Amino acid sequence: MERSGSTVKLKLKSRFPGGRNVGGKYTMNDHSVTLYLEEIRIQAVNIFGSAEYTDEVLKIIAAHELGHAQDPELELLSERLDECPSDREFNLIALQIEENAWNFARTILPEVESGLLDTMIYFSLKAYRDAVAEGIA
């Protein structure tokens, strides 16, 4: 939080509602980031094979969500997302929103081992990139 310069409100909860494995989310309406601690632990186990990486995964997800909070393009991109005339454009904008947040996260995580960060980014963006590629094929 300190490195980001953000005034975002931070909320901690155990589980993401609805059964999906979501580690965190940014809410524009109240300028808050919610981190789901049990979901983050599950992600650490699923991605890295061990809960020992939970603290690092928490830092990475928090930095990514702060990236959304600090993104000067987010509001405009979100509006464009709501008005998309095609699935392809929707997927491209959604990917841009996520890439913007990850680009910011990289700037505030100098102590996180790059292999861990790159792996988290890969898995986070995979579905977005696949959706864009599917629209091309």
PDB file of C-alpha atoms in Angstrom:
ATOM      1  CA  MET A   1       0.000   0.000   0.000  1.00  0.00           C
ATOM      2  CA  GLU A   2       2.736   2.412   0.984  1.00  0.00           C
ATOM      3  CA  ARG A   3       4.733   1.897  -2.220  1.00  0.00           C
ATOM      4  CA  SER A   4       1.684   2.370  -4.400  1.00  0.00           C
ATOM      5  CA  GLY A   5       0.772   5.781  -3.030  1.00  0.00           C
ATOM      6  CA  SER A   6      -2.840   4.628  -3.090  1.00  0.00           C
ATOM      7  CA  THR A   7      -5.610   5.771  -0.778  1.00  0.00           C
ATOM      8  CA  VAL A   8      -7.617   2.630  -1.506  1.00  0.00           C
ATOM      9  CA  LYS A   9      -9.436   0.920   1.379  1.00  0.00           C
ATOM     10  CA  LEU A  10      -8.186  -2.597   2.062  1.00  0.00           C
ATOM     11  CA  LYS A  11     -10.591  -5.354   3.148  1.00  0.00           C
ATOM     12  CA  LEU A  12      -9.632  -8.888   4.138  1.00  0.00           C
ATOM     13  CA  LYS A  13     -12.072 -11.779   3.892  1.00  0.00           C
ATOM     14  CA  SER A  14     -11.717 -15.525   4.055  1.00  0.00           C
ATOM     15  CA  ARG A  15     -13.543 -16.748   0.949  1.00  0.00           C
ATOM     16  CA  PHE A  16     -14.770 -15.301  -2.321  1.00  0.00           C
ATOM     17  CA  PRO A  17     -18.556 -15.722  -2.569  1.00  0.00           C
ATOM     18  CA  GLY A  18     -19.900 -17.899  -5.333  1.00  0.00           C
ATOM     19  CA  GLY A  19     -17.417 -20.746  -5.358  1.00  0.00           C
ATOM     20  CA  ARG A  20     -14.845 -19.280  -7.768  1.00  0.00           C
ATOM     21  CA  ASN A  21     -11.182 -19.093  -6.765  1.00  0.00           C
ATOM     22  CA  VAL A  22     -10.692 -15.324  -6.848  1.00  0.00           C
ATOM     23  CA  GLY A  23      -7.814 -14.020  -4.732  1.00  0.00           C
ATOM     24  CA  GLY A  24      -8.755 -10.361  -4.851  1.00  0.00           C
ATOM     25  CA  LYS A  25     -10.877  -7.693  -6.464  1.00  0.00           C
ATOM     26  CA  TYR A  26     -10.921  -3.948  -6.847  1.00  0.00           C
ATOM     27  CA  THR A  27     -14.240  -2.119  -6.515  1.00  0.00           C
ATOM     28  CA  MET A  28     -14.365   1.286  -8.188  1.00  0.00           C
ATOM     29  CA  ASN A  29     -17.585   2.376  -6.444  1.00  0.00           C
ATOM     30  CA  ASP A  30     -15.990   2.593  -3.023  1.00  0.00           C
ATOM     31  CA  HIS A  31     -12.323   2.579  -4.104  1.00  0.00           C
ATOM     32  CA  SER A  32     -11.555  -0.606  -2.189  1.00  0.00           C
ATOM     33  CA  VAL A  33      -9.481  -3.737  -2.614  1.00  0.00           C
ATOM     34  CA  THR A  34     -10.746  -6.961  -1.086  1.00  0.00           C
ATOM     35  CA  LEU A  35      -8.325  -9.858  -0.601  1.00  0.00           C
ATOM     36  CA  TYR A  36      -9.687 -13.370  -0.044  1.00  0.00           C
ATOM     37  CA  LEU A  37      -7.153 -15.109   2.175  1.00  0.00           C
ATOM     38  CA  GLU A  38      -8.258 -18.728   1.819  1.00  0.00           C
ATOM     39  CA  GLU A  39      -8.543 -18.324  -1.957  1.00  0.00           C
ATOM     40  CA  ILE A  40      -4.986 -16.961  -2.026  1.00  0.00           C
ATOM     41  CA  ARG A  41      -3.732 -19.977  -0.074  1.00  0.00           C
ATOM     42  CA  ILE A  42      -5.511 -22.296  -2.521  1.00  0.00           C
ATOM     43  CA  GLN A  43      -3.938 -20.458  -5.460  1.00  0.00           C
ATOM     44  CA  ALA A  44      -0.484 -20.854  -3.924  1.00  0.00           C
ATOM     45  CA  VAL A  45      -1.032 -24.603  -3.592  1.00  0.00           C
ATOM     46  CA  ASN A  46      -2.567 -24.980  -7.066  1.00  0.00           C
ATOM     47  CA  ILE A  47       0.065 -22.921  -8.890  1.00  0.00           C
ATOM     48  CA  PHE A  48       3.225 -23.627  -6.884  1.00  0.00           C
ATOM     49  CA  GLY A  49       2.352 -26.941  -5.218  1.00  0.00           C
ATOM     50  CA  SER A  50       2.740 -25.643  -1.685  1.00  0.00           C
ATOM     51  CA  ALA A  51       1.109 -23.290   0.795  1.00  0.00           C
ATOM     52  CA  GLU A  52       4.620 -22.051   1.666  1.00  0.00           C
ATOM     53  CA  TYR A  53       4.223 -19.469  -1.135  1.00  0.00           C
ATOM     54  CA  THR A  54       1.010 -18.001   0.296  1.00  0.00           C
ATOM     55  CA  ASP A  55       2.656 -14.803   1.590  1.00  0.00           C
ATOM     56  CA  GLU A  56       4.300 -14.113  -1.768  1.00  0.00           C
ATOM     57  CA  VAL A  57       1.069 -14.845  -3.664  1.00  0.00           C
ATOM     58  CA  LEU A  58      -0.764 -12.481  -1.300  1.00  0.00           C
ATOM     59  CA  LYS A  59       1.750  -9.690  -2.065  1.00  0.00           C
ATOM     60  CA  ILE A  60       1.435 -10.327  -5.788  1.00  0.00           C
ATOM     61  CA  ILE A  61      -2.361 -10.323  -5.803  1.00  0.00           C
ATOM     62  CA  ALA A  62      -2.503  -7.224  -3.582  1.00  0.00           C
ATOM     63  CA  ALA A  63      -0.122  -5.397  -5.942  1.00  0.00           C
ATOM     64  CA  HIS A  64      -2.227  -6.418  -8.943  1.00  0.00           C
ATOM     65  CA  GLU A  65      -5.437  -5.139  -7.332  1.00  0.00           C
ATOM     66  CA  LEU A  66      -3.672  -1.911  -6.373  1.00  0.00           C
ATOM     67  CA  GLY A  67      -2.736  -1.711 -10.046  1.00  0.00           C
ATOM     68  CA  HIS A  68      -6.432  -1.554 -10.892  1.00  0.00           C
ATOM     69  CA  ALA A  69      -6.976   1.098  -8.213  1.00  0.00           C
ATOM     70  CA  GLN A  70      -4.154   3.256  -9.559  1.00  0.00           C
ATOM     71  CA  ASP A  71      -4.927   2.772 -13.273  1.00  0.00           C
ATOM     72  CA  PRO A  72      -5.804   6.171 -14.790  1.00  0.00           C
ATOM     73  CA  GLU A  73      -7.351   4.366 -17.799  1.00  0.00           C
ATOM     74  CA  LEU A  74      -9.595   2.003 -15.815  1.00  0.00           C
ATOM     75  CA  GLU A  75     -12.741   4.111 -15.797  1.00  0.00           C
ATOM     76  CA  LEU A  76     -12.607   4.756 -19.548  1.00  0.00           C
ATOM     77  CA  LEU A  77     -11.712   1.139 -20.339  1.00  0.00           C
ATOM     78  CA  SER A  78     -14.576  -0.080 -18.123  1.00  0.00           C
ATOM     79  CA  GLU A  79     -17.016   2.193 -19.953  1.00  0.00           C
ATOM     80  CA  ARG A  80     -15.743   0.908 -23.292  1.00  0.00           C
ATOM     81  CA  LEU A  81     -16.121  -2.653 -22.002  1.00  0.00           C
ATOM     82  CA  ASP A  82     -19.801  -1.998 -21.219  1.00  0.00           C
ATOM     83  CA  GLU A  83     -20.396  -0.699 -24.761  1.00  0.00           C
ATOM     84  CA  CYS A  84     -18.500  -3.319 -26.783  1.00  0.00           C
ATOM     85  CA  PRO A  85     -20.025  -4.130 -30.151  1.00  0.00           C
ATOM     86  CA  SER A  86     -18.173  -7.448 -30.440  1.00  0.00           C
ATOM     87  CA  ASP A  87     -16.758 -10.272 -28.356  1.00  0.00           C
ATOM     88  CA  ARG A  88     -13.327  -9.643 -29.856  1.00  0.00           C
ATOM     89  CA  GLU A  89     -13.277  -5.990 -28.754  1.00  0.00           C
ATOM     90  CA  PHE A  90     -14.577  -6.989 -25.311  1.00  0.00           C
ATOM     91  CA  ASN A  91     -11.774  -9.539 -24.928  1.00  0.00           C
ATOM     92  CA  LEU A  92      -9.111  -7.059 -26.067  1.00  0.00           C
ATOM     93  CA  ILE A  93     -10.266  -4.420 -23.587  1.00  0.00           C
ATOM     94  CA  ALA A  94     -10.518  -6.934 -20.733  1.00  0.00           C
ATOM     95  CA  LEU A  95      -6.960  -8.055 -21.511  1.00  0.00           C
ATOM     96  CA  GLN A  96      -5.757  -4.434 -21.526  1.00  0.00           C
ATOM     97  CA  ILE A  97      -7.337  -3.794 -18.115  1.00  0.00           C
ATOM     98  CA  GLU A  98      -5.550  -6.812 -16.658  1.00  0.00           C
ATOM     99  CA  GLU A  99      -2.216  -6.035 -18.340  1.00  0.00           C
ATOM    100  CA  ASN A 100      -2.334  -2.464 -17.001  1.00  0.00           C
ATOM    101  CA  ALA A 101      -2.767  -3.771 -13.459  1.00  0.00           C
ATOM    102  CA  TRP A 102       0.078  -6.269 -13.860  1.00  0.00           C
ATOM    103  CA  ASN A 103       2.391  -3.617 -15.303  1.00  0.00           C
ATOM    104  CA  PHE A 104       1.769  -1.516 -12.200  1.00  0.00           C
ATOM    105  CA  ALA A 105       2.257  -4.504  -9.889  1.00  0.00           C
ATOM    106  CA  ARG A 106       5.711  -5.123 -11.344  1.00  0.00           C
ATOM    107  CA  THR A 107       6.776  -1.605 -10.344  1.00  0.00           C
ATOM    108  CA  ILE A 108       5.973  -2.066  -6.645  1.00  0.00           C
ATOM    109  CA  LEU A 109       7.270  -5.618  -6.152  1.00  0.00           C
ATOM    110  CA  PRO A 110      11.048  -5.412  -6.522  1.00  0.00           C
ATOM    111  CA  GLU A 111      11.633  -7.941  -3.721  1.00  0.00           C
ATOM    112  CA  VAL A 112       9.416 -10.671  -5.198  1.00  0.00           C
ATOM    113  CA  GLU A 113      11.355 -13.317  -7.098  1.00  0.00           C
ATOM    114  CA  SER A 114      10.672 -12.704 -10.793  1.00  0.00           C
ATOM    115  CA  GLY A 115       9.877 -16.366 -11.497  1.00  0.00           C
ATOM    116  CA  LEU A 116       7.028 -16.302  -8.981  1.00  0.00           C
ATOM    117  CA  LEU A 117       5.657 -13.050 -10.347  1.00  0.00           C
ATOM    118  CA  ASP A 118       5.963 -14.166 -13.980  1.00  0.00           C
ATOM    119  CA  THR A 119       4.175 -17.422 -13.181  1.00  0.00           C
ATOM    120  CA  MET A 120       1.293 -15.622 -11.451  1.00  0.00           C
ATOM    121  CA  ILE A 121       0.982 -13.199 -14.352  1.00  0.00           C
ATOM    122  CA  TYR A 122       1.025 -16.051 -16.868  1.00  0.00           C
ATOM    123  CA  PHE A 123      -1.812 -17.914 -15.146  1.00  0.00           C
ATOM    124  CA  SER A 124      -3.786 -14.731 -14.546  1.00  0.00           C
ATOM    125  CA  LEU A 125      -3.621 -13.596 -18.165  1.00  0.00           C
ATOM    126  CA  LYS A 126      -3.923 -17.008 -19.824  1.00  0.00           C
ATOM    127  CA  ALA A 127      -7.728 -17.032 -20.070  1.00  0.00           C
ATOM    128  CA  TYR A 128      -7.761 -13.453 -21.397  1.00  0.00           C
ATOM    129  CA  ARG A 129      -5.097 -14.196 -23.999  1.00  0.00           C
ATOM    130  CA  ASP A 130      -6.825 -17.435 -25.001  1.00  0.00           C
ATOM    131  CA  ALA A 131     -10.114 -15.559 -25.494  1.00  0.00           C
ATOM    132  CA  VAL A 132      -8.386 -13.001 -27.744  1.00  0.00           C
ATOM    133  CA  ALA A 133      -6.602 -15.745 -29.713  1.00  0.00           C
ATOM    134  CA  GLU A 134      -9.848 -17.679 -30.088  1.00  0.00           C
ATOM    135  CA  GLY A 135     -11.466 -14.629 -31.636  1.00  0.00           C
ATOM    136  CA  ILE A 136      -8.697 -14.471 -34.226  1.00  0.00           C
ATOM    137  CA  ALA A 137      -8.865 -18.136 -35.264  1.00  0.00           C
TER     138      ALA A 137
END
